[in-house]
Amino acid sequence: MMDSKLSQCVKDLRKEHNLMQEDMAMKSGVGLRFVREQEQGKPTVRLDKVNQVLGLFSMELVPGHKERSDV
């Protein structure tokens, strides 16, 4: 499953900006289905499309070091 923090973040940003899923899809240039799947945490969403959506809010997802849970 896609990171639930990211899914919730995108959903929260959309709601903070008073956007319907349809509005966010149209303004970011992705399909409505993608927006719905992203907010539901689909594990195979494309990073480039995630960043298209995040770009509406002047944000982007970038690689970083993963926190180790075995320490």
Coordinates of C-alpha atoms in Angstrom, one line a residue:
M1 CA 0.0 0.0 0.0
M2 CA 1.2 3.5 -0.8
D3 CA 2.4 5.3 2.3
S4 CA -0.8 6.3 4.2
K5 CA 0.8 9.5 5.3
L6 CA 1.2 10.6 1.7
S7 CA -2.3 9.6 0.8
Q8 CA -3.7 11.5 3.8
C9 CA -1.5 14.5 3.1
V10 CA -2.8 14.8 -0.4
K11 CA -6.4 14.5 0.7
D12 CA -5.9 17.0 3.5
L13 CA -4.3 19.5 1.1
R14 CA -7.1 19.1 -1.3
K15 CA -9.7 19.8 1.4
E16 CA -7.7 22.7 2.8
H17 CA -7.9 24.4 -0.6
N18 CA -11.6 23.6 -1.0
L19 CA -11.0 21.4 -4.1
M20 CA -13.2 18.5 -5.2
Q21 CA -11.3 15.5 -6.5
E22 CA -12.5 16.4 -10.0
D23 CA -11.1 20.0 -9.6
M24 CA -7.7 18.7 -8.4
A25 CA -7.5 16.2 -11.3
M26 CA -8.3 18.9 -13.9
K27 CA -6.0 21.5 -12.4
S28 CA -3.1 19.1 -12.0
G29 CA -3.5 17.4 -15.4
V30 CA -4.1 13.9 -14.1
G31 CA -7.1 11.8 -14.4
L32 CA -9.9 11.6 -11.8
R33 CA -9.2 7.9 -11.4
F34 CA -5.6 8.6 -10.5
V35 CA -6.6 11.1 -7.8
R36 CA -9.1 8.7 -6.3
E37 CA -6.5 5.9 -6.3
Q38 CA -3.9 8.1 -4.8
E39 CA -6.1 9.1 -1.9
Q40 CA -7.1 5.5 -1.3
G41 CA -3.4 4.5 -1.1
K42 CA -3.1 2.4 -4.2
P43 CA 0.4 0.9 -4.1
T44 CA 1.3 1.4 -7.7
V45 CA 0.7 5.1 -8.3
R46 CA 3.3 6.8 -10.5
L47 CA 5.7 9.1 -8.8
D48 CA 5.7 11.6 -11.7
K49 CA 1.9 11.9 -11.4
V50 CA 2.1 12.2 -7.6
N51 CA 4.4 15.1 -8.1
Q52 CA 2.1 16.6 -10.7
V53 CA -0.7 16.7 -8.1
L54 CA 1.7 18.0 -5.3
G55 CA 2.9 20.7 -7.7
L56 CA -0.5 22.4 -7.2
F57 CA 0.6 23.1 -3.6
S58 CA 4.2 24.0 -4.4
M59 CA 5.4 20.6 -3.1
E60 CA 7.1 17.5 -4.5
L61 CA 8.1 14.1 -3.3
V62 CA 11.8 13.5 -3.4
P63 CA 14.0 10.5 -2.5
G64 CA 15.4 10.5 1.0
H65 CA 16.9 8.1 3.5
K66 CA 14.5 5.6 4.9
E67 CA 14.4 5.4 8.7
R68 CA 15.6 2.1 9.9
S69 CA 13.1 0.2 12.1
D70 CA 15.6 -2.5 13.2
V71 CA 17.8 -0.1 15.2

